[in-house]
Every structure is written in structure tokens, then in C-alpha cells.
Amino acid sequence: MDSKIIDPLVEAYIKSMCPPSIDFLEDLETLAEKYGIPIVQKETAQFLKVITEIAKPKSVLEIGTAIGYSASLFALSMGNGYIDTIERNEKMVDRASETFKNLENEKMTSVTIKVHFGEANEILSSLDKSYDLIFIDASKSHYQSFLDLSLPKLNDEGILICDNILYKGMIASDEYVVKRKKTIVKNMRNYLNVLMANEDFTTSILPIGDGLSVSKRRRK
Ligand SMILES: C[S@@+](CC[C@H](N)C(=O)[O-])C[C@H]1O[C@@H](n2cnc3c(N)ncnc32)[C@H](O)[C@@H]1O
């Protein structure tokens, strides 16, 4: 399907160039496809692997777990450390817990993964750890409050990655906006304006998947 973000032929080519997933991840991709569960796109997954290998975070905070696909990607690339991931849908929490149990049972990573059940804004207020990398991939209208609550937990020189920031091209151009998504578009545009203007961060907007922002926190 045309994401409206880059040329469809180029997008198909980039997807085709991504190496095949290991069986563990492929099973999750199949499950997501079967039940229409949104997980990061293939090229986004590849990017998350690369950035994890470059930045070597020892701690990750994720907002939006779903079935635990992106958290598994982080865990597999990190080797050790801890991940806290937040999800408000109980069925997803159960499935993600199964995913993380399987990762542990198959001894694929030494990373400790904890899935927190509840509204992100509530859970974020109760977490008392700090993180090298924060990944936001949940309700698109609430990125600003997710950021406000999670920023105090991001270490100096930490990385912030947000998915869906171009949301099917709608954030970039009114030409693509559908009426019922107007509020999301407005909120996401405001969020990106605030993020890009934040001098504590160096931020880049990438046309990968549904659009990714990647920010590096400057040393204080
Ligand atoms: C796009 S999916 C996450 C996909 C996952 N990051 C992956 O790629 O494997 C978004 C998830 O965030 C959850 N979610 C959305 N808004 C939330 C909120 N305010 N608090 C907690 N979870 C939320 C949804 O229930 C959904 O399962």
C-alpha cells in the first residue's frame, strides 16, 4: 500500500532489501498480519536494529508494546540491560508477556523486559528509572504528554525515537489529510514543531516506514 511518504517503487525496493527476519520475529510478523495488529514496518525494524547497535543502549523505555515485536528487536540487539514497555490493552499485554517469556526460555537475550499494563501517562508518572533510549509508538495525539512525562527519565546524550510522525503523509501535506484524522494531524504537527525547536535535542525527521523522528539529547 502506498504510504504517501516516499515513491511506492522506492519503498518496495527498500523493503525488499531488508534481510529476512529470524524465525522468532517472523512468527510475530505473521501473527501481527493475521490479526491486523500494527507493528513497526520492516524498514523501521531494520533502522531500530542499526541504531541500537550503534548507540548500545543499556536501558530502553517503550510506549506502545502491542505484541512485543519492537521490544524484542531492541532486546535482541542490546544483549543485556533492561526494557520497560507500556501497553493499555490487556490482551496485548498477555500476548507480549508470552513473547518475552519465549525470548527468555529460548535464551535469546539477557535483557530484562517488563511490560506495564495501563495508560501510558499514568504508568510514566510511576516509573522511577532512567533510560538511554525512549521509543514512542502509541496514540498519535498524545506524543506531547508522553514526551513531557518521559523526558525527565532520558539520560544525558540519550536517544528519543518516535514512530508514525508523518502518518501516511498527512502530517506533511493537507492534500493527504482525511477529515476524521484532523485532530491527530494537528496534534502531531504541533508536537513536531515543539520537538524541532527544542534546543536540548538535535532531531532529524526520516521518511522511513510511517515517518520516524530521531533525536539525540545534548549533554547538559
Ligand atoms: C503501533 S502499536 C505498538 C507496536 C509496537 N511498538 C511494535 O512495533 O511492535 C501501538 C500500541 O500502543 C498502545 N497504546 C496506544 N495508546 C496508548 C496509551 N495511551 N497508553 C498505553 N498504550 C497505548 C495500543 O494499545 C497499541 O497496542
Coordinates of C-alpha atoms and ligand atoms in Angstrom, one line a residue:
M1 CA 0.0 0.0 0.0
D2 CA 1.2 3.5 -0.9
S3 CA 2.3 5.2 2.4
K4 CA 2.4 8.6 0.6
I5 CA 5.7 9.2 2.2
I6 CA 8.1 8.1 -0.5
D7 CA 7.8 6.8 -4.0
P8 CA 6.0 3.4 -3.8
L9 CA 8.6 1.8 -6.0
V10 CA 11.4 3.0 -3.9
E11 CA 9.6 2.0 -0.8
A12 CA 9.0 -1.5 -2.2
Y13 CA 12.7 -1.7 -3.1
I14 CA 13.9 -0.7 0.4
K15 CA 11.5 -3.3 2.0
S16 CA 12.8 -5.9 -0.4
M17 CA 16.4 -5.1 0.6
C18 CA 15.8 -5.7 4.3
P19 CA 17.3 -9.0 5.3
P20 CA 14.9 -11.8 6.3
S21 CA 13.8 -11.8 9.9
I22 CA 14.9 -14.6 12.3
D23 CA 12.2 -17.2 12.9
F24 CA 11.2 -15.7 16.3
L25 CA 10.5 -12.3 14.7
E26 CA 8.9 -13.7 11.6
D27 CA 6.4 -15.6 13.7
L28 CA 5.4 -12.3 15.4
E29 CA 5.2 -10.6 12.0
T30 CA 2.8 -13.4 10.8
L31 CA 0.7 -13.0 14.0
A32 CA 0.5 -9.3 13.5
E33 CA -0.5 -9.6 9.9
K34 CA -3.1 -12.3 10.7
Y35 CA -4.8 -10.2 13.4
G36 CA -4.2 -6.8 11.9
I37 CA -2.0 -5.7 14.8
P38 CA 0.1 -2.6 13.9
I39 CA 3.8 -3.2 14.4
V40 CA 6.8 -1.2 13.1
Q41 CA 7.3 -1.7 9.4
K42 CA 10.2 -3.7 8.0
E43 CA 12.5 -0.8 7.2
T44 CA 11.7 0.8 10.6
A45 CA 12.6 -2.5 12.3
Q46 CA 15.9 -2.6 10.4
F47 CA 16.6 1.0 11.4
L48 CA 15.9 0.2 15.1
K49 CA 18.4 -2.6 14.9
V50 CA 21.1 -0.4 13.4
I51 CA 20.6 2.4 15.8
T52 CA 20.6 0.0 18.8
E53 CA 23.9 -1.5 17.6
I54 CA 25.4 2.0 17.1
A55 CA 24.2 3.6 20.3
K56 CA 24.4 0.4 22.5
P57 CA 21.6 1.5 25.0
K58 CA 21.6 -0.4 28.2
S59 CA 18.1 0.7 29.1
V60 CA 15.0 1.3 26.9
L61 CA 11.6 2.8 27.7
E62 CA 8.9 2.0 25.1
I63 CA 5.4 3.5 24.9
G64 CA 3.2 1.1 22.9
T65 CA 4.1 -2.6 23.3
A66 CA 1.4 -4.4 21.2
I67 CA 2.6 -8.0 20.9
G68 CA 6.2 -7.2 21.9
Y69 CA 7.7 -7.1 18.4
S70 CA 9.7 -3.8 18.6
A71 CA 10.7 -4.5 22.3
S72 CA 12.0 -7.9 21.1
L73 CA 14.0 -6.1 18.4
F74 CA 15.6 -3.9 21.0
A75 CA 16.3 -6.8 23.3
L76 CA 17.9 -8.9 20.6
S77 CA 20.2 -6.1 19.6
M78 CA 21.1 -5.0 23.2
G79 CA 22.2 -8.3 24.6
N80 CA 21.8 -7.1 28.2
G81 CA 20.2 -4.3 30.2
Y82 CA 16.5 -3.6 30.8
I83 CA 13.4 -2.6 28.9
D84 CA 10.3 -1.1 30.4
T85 CA 7.4 -1.2 27.9
I86 CA 3.9 0.3 28.4
E87 CA 0.6 -1.1 27.0
R88 CA -3.0 -0.3 27.8
N89 CA -4.7 -3.2 26.0
E90 CA -4.9 -6.2 28.3
K91 CA -5.0 -8.7 25.5
M92 CA -1.8 -7.2 24.1
V93 CA -0.1 -7.3 27.5
D94 CA -0.9 -11.0 27.8
R95 CA 0.5 -11.7 24.3
A96 CA 3.5 -9.6 24.8
S97 CA 4.2 -11.3 28.1
E98 CA 4.2 -14.6 26.2
T99 CA 6.6 -13.2 23.6
F100 CA 9.0 -12.1 26.4
K101 CA 8.7 -15.4 28.2
N102 CA 9.6 -17.2 24.9
L103 CA 12.6 -14.9 24.4
E104 CA 13.8 -15.8 27.9
N105 CA 13.1 -19.5 27.6
E106 CA 15.0 -19.7 24.3
K107 CA 17.9 -17.8 26.0
M108 CA 17.9 -15.3 23.1
T109 CA 18.8 -12.3 25.3
S110 CA 19.8 -11.4 28.8
V111 CA 17.8 -8.2 28.8
T112 CA 15.1 -8.0 31.5
I113 CA 11.8 -6.9 29.9
K114 CA 8.9 -5.7 32.0
V115 CA 5.6 -4.9 30.4
H116 CA 3.5 -2.4 32.3
F117 CA -0.3 -2.6 31.9
G118 CA -2.1 0.7 31.8
E119 CA -2.4 4.2 30.4
A120 CA 1.0 5.5 29.4
N121 CA 0.6 8.8 31.2
E122 CA -0.2 7.1 34.5
I123 CA 2.5 4.5 34.2
L124 CA 5.1 7.1 33.2
S125 CA 4.4 9.0 36.3
S126 CA 5.1 5.9 38.4
L127 CA 8.4 4.8 36.8
D128 CA 11.5 5.8 38.7
K129 CA 14.2 4.5 36.4
S130 CA 16.2 6.4 33.8
Y131 CA 16.8 5.3 30.2
D132 CA 19.4 5.6 27.4
L133 CA 16.7 5.3 24.7
I134 CA 13.0 6.1 24.6
F135 CA 10.7 4.8 21.8
I136 CA 7.3 6.4 21.4
D137 CA 4.8 4.3 19.3
A138 CA 1.3 4.7 20.8
S139 CA -1.7 7.0 20.4
K140 CA -0.6 9.7 17.9
S141 CA -2.5 12.5 19.5
H142 CA -0.7 12.2 22.8
Y143 CA 3.0 12.3 21.9
Q144 CA 3.5 15.7 23.6
S145 CA 2.3 14.4 27.0
F146 CA 4.3 11.2 26.6
L147 CA 7.4 13.3 25.9
D148 CA 6.7 15.7 28.8
L149 CA 6.4 12.8 31.2
S150 CA 9.3 10.7 29.8
L151 CA 11.9 13.4 29.2
P152 CA 13.0 13.6 32.8
K153 CA 13.8 9.9 32.6
L154 CA 16.0 10.2 29.5
N155 CA 19.8 10.2 30.3
D156 CA 22.1 12.9 29.0
E157 CA 23.0 12.1 25.4
G158 CA 20.1 9.7 25.3
I159 CA 18.1 9.0 22.2
L160 CA 14.4 9.6 21.5
I161 CA 12.7 7.9 18.6
C162 CA 9.1 8.4 17.6
D163 CA 7.2 6.4 15.0
N164 CA 4.3 7.5 12.8
I165 CA 5.4 11.1 12.8
L166 CA 4.5 11.6 9.1
Y167 CA 1.3 9.5 9.5
K168 CA 0.5 8.3 5.9
G169 CA 1.9 11.6 4.6
M170 CA -0.9 13.6 6.3
I171 CA 1.5 15.5 8.6
A172 CA 3.5 16.8 5.7
S173 CA 0.6 17.9 3.4
D174 CA -3.0 18.9 3.7
E175 CA -3.5 17.2 0.4
Y176 CA -3.4 13.8 2.1
V177 CA -5.4 14.7 5.2
V178 CA -8.7 12.8 5.7
K179 CA -11.3 14.7 7.7
R180 CA -11.6 12.2 10.7
K181 CA -7.9 12.4 11.3
K182 CA -7.7 16.2 11.5
T183 CA -7.1 16.3 15.3
I184 CA -4.3 13.8 15.2
V185 CA -2.7 15.7 12.3
K186 CA -3.0 19.0 14.3
N187 CA -1.5 17.5 17.4
M188 CA 1.3 15.7 15.6
R189 CA 2.3 18.8 13.7
N190 CA 2.3 20.8 17.0
Y191 CA 4.4 18.0 18.6
L192 CA 7.0 18.1 15.8
N193 CA 7.2 21.9 15.9
V194 CA 7.9 21.7 19.6
L195 CA 10.4 18.9 19.2
M196 CA 12.3 20.5 16.4
A197 CA 12.5 23.8 18.3
N198 CA 13.8 22.1 21.5
E199 CA 17.4 23.1 21.8
D200 CA 18.2 20.3 24.2
F201 CA 17.9 18.0 21.3
T202 CA 19.3 17.5 17.8
T203 CA 16.5 16.0 15.8
S204 CA 16.1 14.5 12.3
I205 CA 12.9 13.6 10.6
L206 CA 13.3 10.4 8.5
P207 CA 10.9 9.2 5.8
I208 CA 11.2 5.6 6.9
G209 CA 8.1 3.5 7.3
D210 CA 5.3 5.8 8.5
G211 CA 7.9 8.5 9.4
L212 CA 10.4 8.5 12.3
S213 CA 11.9 11.3 14.3
V214 CA 15.3 10.5 15.8
S215 CA 16.6 12.9 18.5
K216 CA 19.8 13.0 20.5
R217 CA 19.8 14.7 23.8
R218 CA 22.6 17.2 24.2
R219 CA 24.9 16.9 27.2
K220 CA 23.8 19.4 29.9
Ligands
LIG1 C1 1.5 0.7 17.0 S1 1.2 -0.3 18.3 C2 2.8 -0.6 19.0 C3 3.6 -1.5 18.1 C4 4.9 -1.9 18.8 N1 5.7 -0.8 19.2 C5 5.7 -2.8 17.8 O1 6.2 -2.2 16.8 O2 5.8 -4.0 18.0 C6 0.6 0.8 19.5 C7 0.2 0.2 20.8 O3 0.1 1.2 21.8 C8 -1.0 1.0 22.6 N2 -1.4 2.3 23.1 C9 -1.9 3.3 22.4 N3 -2.1 4.4 23.2 C10 -1.7 4.1 24.5 C11 -1.7 4.7 25.7 N4 -2.1 6.0 25.8 N5 -1.2 4.1 26.8 C12 -0.7 2.8 26.6 N6 -0.7 2.1 25.5 C13 -1.2 2.7 24.4 C14 -2.0 0.4 21.8 O4 -2.9 -0.4 22.5 C15 -1.2 -0.5 20.8 O5 -1.1 -1.8 21.2

